[in-house]
Amino acid sequence: MKSLYFPSKIKVAALELESILTIKKVNDQLFLEGLEGKLILCLAEKLDFDFEILLAPDGEFVTYDENGTFGGIIGLVQRGEADMGVMGLTISEKESKAVDFSIPYADYETTFVTKVPKQMPKVSAFIYPLNLNVWILYALMILAATILFQRIMFRKATLLGSFLSVLGSIASQAMENIKDTPWRRVLFGLWMSIATVMPFFYNTSFLSFLTMPETVPVPRTFEELSKAVLSGKYKCLTSRGGDDRDKILESPTEYMVKLGEIIEKNNWEYSLNEQFADLLDDPVAIIISKIALKIYLGSPPYVNVKVSDDSVAVWHIAINLRKGFCCRERLNDIISRIVTSGLHGKWLNDIAFRDQLHKRLEVKHEESESQITLADLKMAFSALSIGYGLSFLAFLAELLIPKRFDIFYF
């Protein structure tokens, strides 16, 4: 038979953190708000105990030194100053040597977020339809066709004249002064097929890029993030007082360890108590748990950041208990009921919805403009001006260069 005994007074180690745990005292009565606050109140009601909140003096979730001594919330529990610790602390082998754990009541999945990528400038949209390798291959193919046609197909054409004829065929211009034999017709037909198909694919893709411009590429996985950080293109921040940095350094993957080392070296961090989303205006990635992401930054379709496609790992969140705590079995029974009834998930959704609703109400609504502006036509006018300029230069060259200096034909 299970013992119904539970201590009448419990000391709880925690930190004050907006939307997670906030403490208010009214007429000597303690009121808790936030996700972990609701958990403590529910446990206190069901297990019939009074509680005292002990805030970690160093303001940290968890710290660790080489002597095996913990600081932060776990330090209070390890030293016996508190009976239990909350605030989304994860179960790990290192901490289990200092404290005991309840059964898990949530998952801690570590991911990273970046700012929603901007659209790439339309002025450079000419290069979007083909990637670099295709552009290089296409250029080499044009040069090869230039040499081949100059030697075999054209009558007395210079290398420049052959190049301009081949280049003009891509722009649907006629090719003249060609030696007419059956096998040369086959060669010419093959090239004209290429000169027709490639521009067709390019034009259709180009129009689609103009209709829906490509976005600036951002890291989508931790491997891509590690490469971007190591190359100096991005900064990566971990939460102040959390242990995400330690978990990255303990990863068995080499690129994760390198990422953790550069974060450690530069001491890149952010605070959940600040408007850390503003940091994303720079090329910055923020490592954050999905629970904190949902509370502080929103959830789809209202999330205003780009979430990574993968995660570091998933850990179980549990209440930390001092070694030898008498009533872990009774505590686990109530936690099990909270989890299976979906209460913790409901608390999370309610708080996330409330906080994000307040933020969205503060944002001024602006009607999107659907009119075409000069900025939208900038690329078209630029291309037209460049084309007219080159055409005018070619016209002047034809007028001014004497016939005896013909550079197109021998």
Coordinates of C-alpha atoms in Angstrom, one line a residue:
M1 CA 0.0 0.0 0.0
K2 CA 1.4 3.4 -0.9
S3 CA 2.2 5.8 1.9
L4 CA 0.0 9.0 1.8
Y5 CA 2.6 11.0 3.8
F6 CA 4.0 14.1 2.2
P7 CA 5.9 16.9 4.0
S8 CA 3.7 19.9 4.9
K9 CA 6.4 22.4 3.9
I10 CA 8.6 22.2 0.8
K11 CA 11.5 24.5 -0.3
V12 CA 11.5 24.9 -4.0
A13 CA 14.7 26.2 -5.9
A14 CA 13.9 28.3 -8.9
L15 CA 14.6 31.5 -10.9
E16 CA 12.2 34.3 -11.8
L17 CA 11.7 34.3 -15.6
E18 CA 8.9 35.9 -17.5
S19 CA 6.2 33.5 -18.6
I20 CA 8.0 30.6 -16.9
L21 CA 7.9 31.6 -13.2
T22 CA 7.0 34.9 -11.7
I23 CA 6.4 35.6 -8.0
K24 CA 4.0 38.1 -6.6
K25 CA 3.3 38.7 -2.9
V26 CA 0.0 40.2 -1.9
N27 CA -1.0 40.5 1.8
D28 CA 1.8 38.1 2.8
Q29 CA 0.3 35.5 0.4
L30 CA 2.5 34.1 -2.4
F31 CA 1.1 34.0 -6.0
L32 CA 2.9 32.2 -8.8
E33 CA 2.4 32.7 -12.5
G34 CA 4.0 31.2 -15.6
L35 CA 4.4 27.6 -16.8
E36 CA 6.5 26.3 -13.9
G37 CA 4.4 28.4 -11.5
K38 CA 1.2 26.5 -12.5
L39 CA 3.1 23.2 -12.0
I40 CA 4.1 24.1 -8.4
L41 CA 0.6 25.3 -7.5
C42 CA -1.0 22.2 -8.9
L43 CA 1.5 19.9 -7.0
A44 CA 0.9 22.0 -3.8
E45 CA -2.8 21.6 -4.1
K46 CA -2.9 17.9 -4.8
L47 CA -0.2 17.0 -2.3
D48 CA -1.4 19.5 0.3
F49 CA 1.9 21.3 1.1
D50 CA 3.0 24.8 1.6
F51 CA 6.0 26.0 -0.3
E52 CA 8.8 28.5 0.0
I53 CA 10.6 29.7 -3.2
L54 CA 14.4 29.9 -3.0
L55 CA 15.9 31.9 -5.8
A56 CA 19.4 30.7 -7.0
P57 CA 21.8 33.4 -5.6
D58 CA 24.0 33.3 -8.7
G59 CA 21.0 33.7 -11.0
E60 CA 22.0 30.5 -13.0
F61 CA 20.0 27.4 -13.9
V62 CA 23.0 25.2 -13.4
T63 CA 26.8 25.6 -13.2
Y64 CA 29.4 23.0 -12.6
D65 CA 33.0 23.0 -11.4
E66 CA 35.8 20.4 -11.6
N67 CA 35.3 19.4 -8.0
G68 CA 31.8 18.0 -8.8
T69 CA 30.0 20.9 -7.1
F70 CA 27.0 22.4 -8.8
G71 CA 25.8 26.0 -8.6
G72 CA 22.5 27.5 -9.6
I73 CA 19.2 25.7 -8.9
I74 CA 20.8 22.2 -8.8
G75 CA 23.4 23.5 -6.3
L76 CA 20.7 24.5 -3.8
V77 CA 19.2 21.0 -4.1
Q78 CA 22.5 19.3 -3.9
R79 CA 23.4 21.1 -0.7
G80 CA 20.1 20.3 0.9
E81 CA 19.0 23.9 1.0
A82 CA 16.0 23.1 -1.1
D83 CA 13.9 20.0 -1.4
M84 CA 13.2 20.3 -5.1
G85 CA 14.2 22.4 -8.1
V86 CA 12.1 23.4 -11.1
M87 CA 12.5 25.6 -14.2
G88 CA 12.7 23.0 -17.0
L89 CA 15.9 21.2 -15.8
T90 CA 16.8 18.1 -17.9
I91 CA 17.8 14.6 -16.8
S92 CA 21.4 13.9 -17.4
E93 CA 24.0 11.4 -16.0
K94 CA 26.2 14.2 -14.6
E95 CA 23.4 15.8 -12.6
S96 CA 22.1 12.4 -11.4
K97 CA 25.2 12.1 -9.2
A98 CA 24.2 15.2 -7.3
V99 CA 20.4 15.0 -7.2
D100 CA 17.5 12.7 -7.9
F101 CA 14.8 13.2 -10.5
S102 CA 11.1 12.8 -10.7
I103 CA 9.5 11.2 -13.7
P104 CA 9.7 13.4 -16.8
Y105 CA 6.8 15.8 -17.4
A106 CA 8.0 17.4 -20.7
D107 CA 10.6 17.2 -23.5
Y108 CA 13.4 19.6 -24.1
E109 CA 14.3 19.7 -27.8
T110 CA 17.1 22.1 -28.6
T111 CA 16.9 23.8 -32.0
F112 CA 18.0 27.1 -33.4
V113 CA 16.3 30.0 -35.1
T114 CA 17.3 32.7 -37.6
K115 CA 15.5 35.7 -39.0
V116 CA 13.0 35.0 -41.8
P117 CA 15.2 35.3 -44.9
K118 CA 14.7 38.4 -47.1
Q119 CA 14.1 38.3 -50.8
M120 CA 17.2 38.4 -52.9
P121 CA 17.5 41.6 -55.0
K122 CA 15.7 41.5 -58.3
V123 CA 18.6 43.3 -60.0
S124 CA 20.7 40.2 -59.8
A125 CA 17.9 37.9 -60.8
F126 CA 19.6 37.3 -64.2
I127 CA 21.9 34.7 -62.6
Y128 CA 19.2 32.9 -60.5
P129 CA 17.8 30.4 -63.1
L130 CA 21.1 28.5 -63.4
N131 CA 23.6 27.6 -60.6
L132 CA 27.3 28.3 -60.8
N133 CA 28.2 24.9 -62.3
V134 CA 25.7 25.2 -65.1
W135 CA 26.8 28.7 -65.9
I136 CA 30.4 27.5 -66.2
L137 CA 29.4 24.5 -68.3
Y138 CA 27.3 26.7 -70.6
A139 CA 30.2 29.2 -71.0
L140 CA 32.6 26.4 -71.9
M141 CA 30.1 25.0 -74.4
I142 CA 29.9 28.4 -76.1
L143 CA 33.6 28.7 -76.3
A144 CA 34.0 25.2 -77.7
A145 CA 31.3 25.9 -80.3
T146 CA 33.1 29.1 -81.2
I147 CA 36.4 27.4 -82.0
L148 CA 34.7 24.4 -83.7
F149 CA 32.5 26.6 -86.0
Q150 CA 35.4 29.0 -86.8
R151 CA 37.5 26.0 -88.0
I152 CA 34.7 24.0 -89.8
M153 CA 31.5 26.0 -90.4
F154 CA 32.3 29.6 -91.2
R155 CA 33.9 31.0 -94.4
K156 CA 36.9 33.2 -93.5
A157 CA 35.5 34.2 -90.1
T158 CA 37.8 35.4 -87.4
L159 CA 37.6 33.9 -83.9
L160 CA 35.8 37.0 -82.7
G161 CA 33.4 36.9 -85.6
S162 CA 32.7 33.2 -84.9
F163 CA 32.1 34.0 -81.2
L164 CA 29.6 36.8 -82.0
S165 CA 27.7 34.5 -84.4
V166 CA 27.5 31.7 -81.8
L167 CA 26.5 34.2 -79.1
G168 CA 23.9 35.8 -81.4
S169 CA 22.3 32.4 -82.2
I170 CA 21.5 32.0 -78.5
A171 CA 19.6 35.3 -78.7
S172 CA 17.6 34.0 -81.7
Q173 CA 19.7 35.8 -84.3
A174 CA 20.5 34.3 -87.7
M175 CA 23.9 32.7 -88.5
E176 CA 25.3 33.6 -91.9
N177 CA 28.3 32.8 -94.1
I178 CA 28.1 29.0 -93.2
K179 CA 29.6 26.3 -95.4
D180 CA 26.7 24.2 -96.7
T181 CA 27.5 20.5 -96.7
P182 CA 25.3 17.6 -95.3
W183 CA 27.4 16.7 -92.3
R184 CA 27.8 20.5 -91.5
R185 CA 24.0 20.7 -91.5
V186 CA 23.9 18.0 -88.9
L187 CA 26.4 19.9 -86.7
F188 CA 24.6 23.2 -87.3
G189 CA 21.2 21.6 -86.5
L190 CA 22.6 20.1 -83.3
W191 CA 23.9 23.5 -82.1
M192 CA 20.6 25.2 -83.1
S193 CA 18.7 22.7 -80.9
I194 CA 20.9 23.6 -78.0
A195 CA 20.7 27.3 -78.7
T196 CA 16.8 27.0 -78.7
V197 CA 16.3 24.7 -75.7
M198 CA 18.7 26.4 -73.3
P199 CA 17.3 29.9 -73.7
F200 CA 13.8 28.5 -73.4
F201 CA 14.6 26.9 -70.0
Y202 CA 16.4 30.0 -68.9
N203 CA 13.5 32.4 -69.9
T204 CA 10.8 30.3 -68.2
S205 CA 12.8 30.0 -65.0
F206 CA 13.7 33.7 -65.2
L207 CA 10.1 34.7 -65.3
S208 CA 9.3 32.5 -62.3
F209 CA 12.1 34.1 -60.3
L210 CA 10.7 37.6 -61.2
T211 CA 7.2 36.5 -60.1
M212 CA 8.4 34.9 -56.9
P213 CA 11.9 36.1 -56.0
E214 CA 14.4 33.7 -54.4
T215 CA 15.2 34.3 -50.7
V216 CA 18.6 34.9 -49.2
P217 CA 20.0 31.5 -48.1
V218 CA 20.2 30.9 -44.3
P219 CA 21.5 27.9 -42.3
R220 CA 18.9 25.2 -42.1
T221 CA 20.8 22.5 -40.2
F222 CA 23.3 22.6 -37.4
E223 CA 26.0 21.4 -39.8
E224 CA 25.3 24.4 -42.1
L225 CA 25.2 26.7 -39.0
S226 CA 28.6 25.3 -37.9
K227 CA 30.2 26.0 -41.3
A228 CA 28.6 29.5 -41.4
V229 CA 29.9 30.4 -37.9
L230 CA 33.4 29.0 -38.5
S231 CA 33.6 31.1 -41.8
G232 CA 32.6 34.2 -39.9
K233 CA 29.3 34.8 -41.7
Y234 CA 27.1 34.1 -38.6
K235 CA 27.1 34.4 -34.8
C236 CA 25.5 31.8 -32.7
L237 CA 24.1 32.6 -29.2
T238 CA 23.1 30.3 -26.3
S239 CA 20.9 31.2 -23.4
R240 CA 22.6 32.8 -20.4
G241 CA 22.6 30.5 -17.4
G242 CA 21.5 27.4 -19.4
D243 CA 23.5 24.3 -20.2
D244 CA 22.9 24.3 -24.0
R245 CA 26.5 25.2 -24.6
D246 CA 27.7 22.3 -22.5
K247 CA 25.4 19.9 -24.3
I248 CA 26.9 21.1 -27.7
L249 CA 30.4 20.6 -26.4
E250 CA 29.6 17.1 -25.2
S251 CA 28.2 16.1 -28.6
P252 CA 29.9 13.2 -30.4
T253 CA 29.7 15.1 -33.7
E254 CA 32.8 17.0 -34.7
Y255 CA 31.1 20.0 -36.3
M256 CA 28.9 20.4 -33.2
V257 CA 32.0 20.5 -30.9
K258 CA 33.6 23.1 -33.2
L259 CA 30.5 25.2 -33.0
G260 CA 30.5 24.9 -29.2
E261 CA 34.1 25.8 -29.0
I262 CA 33.7 29.1 -30.9
I263 CA 30.6 30.0 -28.9
E264 CA 32.6 29.3 -25.7
K265 CA 35.6 31.3 -27.0
N266 CA 33.5 34.4 -27.8
N267 CA 31.1 34.0 -24.9
W268 CA 28.1 34.5 -27.2
E269 CA 24.9 34.5 -25.1
Y270 CA 21.5 36.0 -24.7
S271 CA 19.0 36.4 -21.9
L272 CA 15.5 35.2 -22.0
N273 CA 14.6 38.2 -19.8
E274 CA 15.5 40.6 -22.7
Q275 CA 14.1 41.3 -26.1
F276 CA 16.5 38.7 -27.6
A277 CA 14.5 38.5 -30.9
D278 CA 15.9 41.9 -31.8
L279 CA 19.3 40.3 -32.0
L280 CA 18.2 38.4 -35.1
D281 CA 18.3 41.6 -37.2
D282 CA 22.1 40.8 -37.6
P283 CA 23.3 37.5 -39.1
V284 CA 22.7 35.7 -35.9
A285 CA 21.3 32.3 -34.9
I286 CA 19.9 31.7 -31.5
I287 CA 19.9 28.2 -29.9
I288 CA 16.7 27.7 -28.0
S289 CA 14.4 25.0 -26.8
K290 CA 11.1 24.4 -28.6
I291 CA 9.2 25.2 -25.4
A292 CA 10.9 28.6 -25.0
L293 CA 10.5 29.2 -28.8
K294 CA 6.7 28.6 -28.5
I295 CA 6.4 30.9 -25.5
Y296 CA 8.7 33.8 -26.5
L297 CA 8.7 33.8 -30.3
G298 CA 5.4 32.2 -31.2
S299 CA 4.2 29.1 -33.0
P300 CA 3.2 28.4 -36.6
P301 CA 1.6 30.1 -38.5
Y302 CA 2.4 33.1 -36.4
V303 CA 6.0 32.4 -35.7
N304 CA 8.2 35.3 -37.1
V305 CA 11.5 33.4 -37.3
K306 CA 12.9 30.5 -39.3
V307 CA 13.3 27.3 -37.3
S308 CA 16.0 24.8 -38.1
D309 CA 15.2 21.5 -39.8
D310 CA 17.0 19.5 -37.2
S311 CA 17.8 19.6 -33.5
V312 CA 20.8 18.8 -31.2
A313 CA 18.9 16.2 -29.3
V314 CA 15.8 15.7 -27.1
W315 CA 16.1 15.5 -23.3
H316 CA 13.5 14.8 -20.6
I317 CA 12.5 17.6 -18.2
A318 CA 11.9 16.6 -14.6
I319 CA 11.8 18.0 -11.1
N320 CA 15.2 17.8 -9.3
L321 CA 14.9 16.3 -5.8
R322 CA 17.5 16.2 -3.0
K323 CA 19.1 12.9 -2.4
G324 CA 17.0 10.8 0.1
F325 CA 13.8 12.8 -0.5
C326 CA 11.1 10.8 1.3
C327 CA 8.1 11.0 -1.0
R328 CA 9.3 10.7 -4.6
E329 CA 6.7 8.0 -5.4
R330 CA 3.8 10.2 -4.4
L331 CA 5.2 13.1 -6.3
N332 CA 5.6 10.9 -9.4
D333 CA 2.0 9.8 -9.1
I334 CA 0.7 13.3 -9.3
I335 CA 3.1 14.3 -12.1
S336 CA 1.9 11.2 -14.1
R337 CA -1.7 12.4 -13.7
I338 CA -0.7 15.9 -14.9
V339 CA 1.0 14.6 -17.9
T340 CA -1.6 12.0 -19.0
S341 CA -4.4 14.5 -18.5
G342 CA -2.7 16.9 -20.9
L343 CA -2.6 19.7 -18.2
H344 CA 1.0 20.7 -18.8
G345 CA 0.5 20.9 -22.6
K346 CA -2.6 23.1 -22.0
W347 CA -0.7 25.4 -19.7
L348 CA 2.0 25.8 -22.3
N349 CA -0.5 26.5 -25.1
D350 CA -2.5 29.0 -22.9
I351 CA 0.6 31.0 -21.9
A352 CA 2.1 31.0 -25.4
F353 CA -1.2 32.2 -26.8
R354 CA -1.7 34.9 -24.2
D355 CA 1.8 36.3 -24.6
Q356 CA 1.8 36.2 -28.3
L357 CA -1.6 37.8 -28.5
H358 CA -0.4 40.7 -26.4
K359 CA 2.6 41.2 -28.7
R360 CA 0.5 41.0 -31.9
L361 CA -2.0 43.6 -30.5
E362 CA 0.9 46.0 -30.1
V363 CA 1.9 45.7 -33.7
K364 CA 0.3 48.3 -36.0
H365 CA -1.6 46.8 -38.9
E366 CA -0.4 48.2 -42.3
E367 CA -2.2 47.5 -45.6
S368 CA 0.1 45.9 -48.1
E369 CA 0.6 47.8 -51.3
S370 CA -0.2 46.0 -54.5
Q371 CA 0.8 48.8 -56.9
I372 CA 3.8 48.6 -59.2
T373 CA 6.5 51.1 -58.2
L374 CA 9.6 52.4 -59.9
A375 CA 11.7 50.1 -57.7
D376 CA 9.9 47.1 -59.1
L377 CA 10.8 48.3 -62.7
K378 CA 14.4 49.2 -61.8
M379 CA 15.8 45.9 -63.2
A380 CA 13.8 46.1 -66.4
F381 CA 14.9 49.7 -67.1
S382 CA 18.5 48.9 -66.2
A383 CA 18.6 45.9 -68.6
L384 CA 17.0 48.0 -71.4
S385 CA 19.5 50.8 -70.9
I386 CA 22.5 48.4 -70.9
G387 CA 21.2 46.8 -74.1
Y388 CA 20.7 50.2 -75.9
G389 CA 24.1 51.3 -74.7
L390 CA 25.8 48.2 -76.2
S391 CA 23.9 48.5 -79.4
F392 CA 24.9 52.1 -79.8
L393 CA 28.6 51.2 -79.2
A394 CA 28.3 48.5 -81.9
F395 CA 26.7 51.0 -84.3
L396 CA 29.6 53.4 -83.7
A397 CA 32.1 50.7 -84.2
E398 CA 30.6 49.8 -87.6
L399 CA 30.7 53.4 -88.7
L400 CA 34.1 54.4 -87.5
I401 CA 36.2 51.3 -88.0
P402 CA 37.5 51.3 -91.6
K403 CA 36.7 48.3 -93.8
R404 CA 40.3 47.3 -94.1
F405 CA 40.4 46.7 -90.4
D406 CA 37.5 44.2 -90.4
I407 CA 37.8 42.1 -87.3
F408 CA 35.0 39.7 -88.2
Y409 CA 36.3 38.2 -91.4
F410 CA 39.7 37.7 -93.0

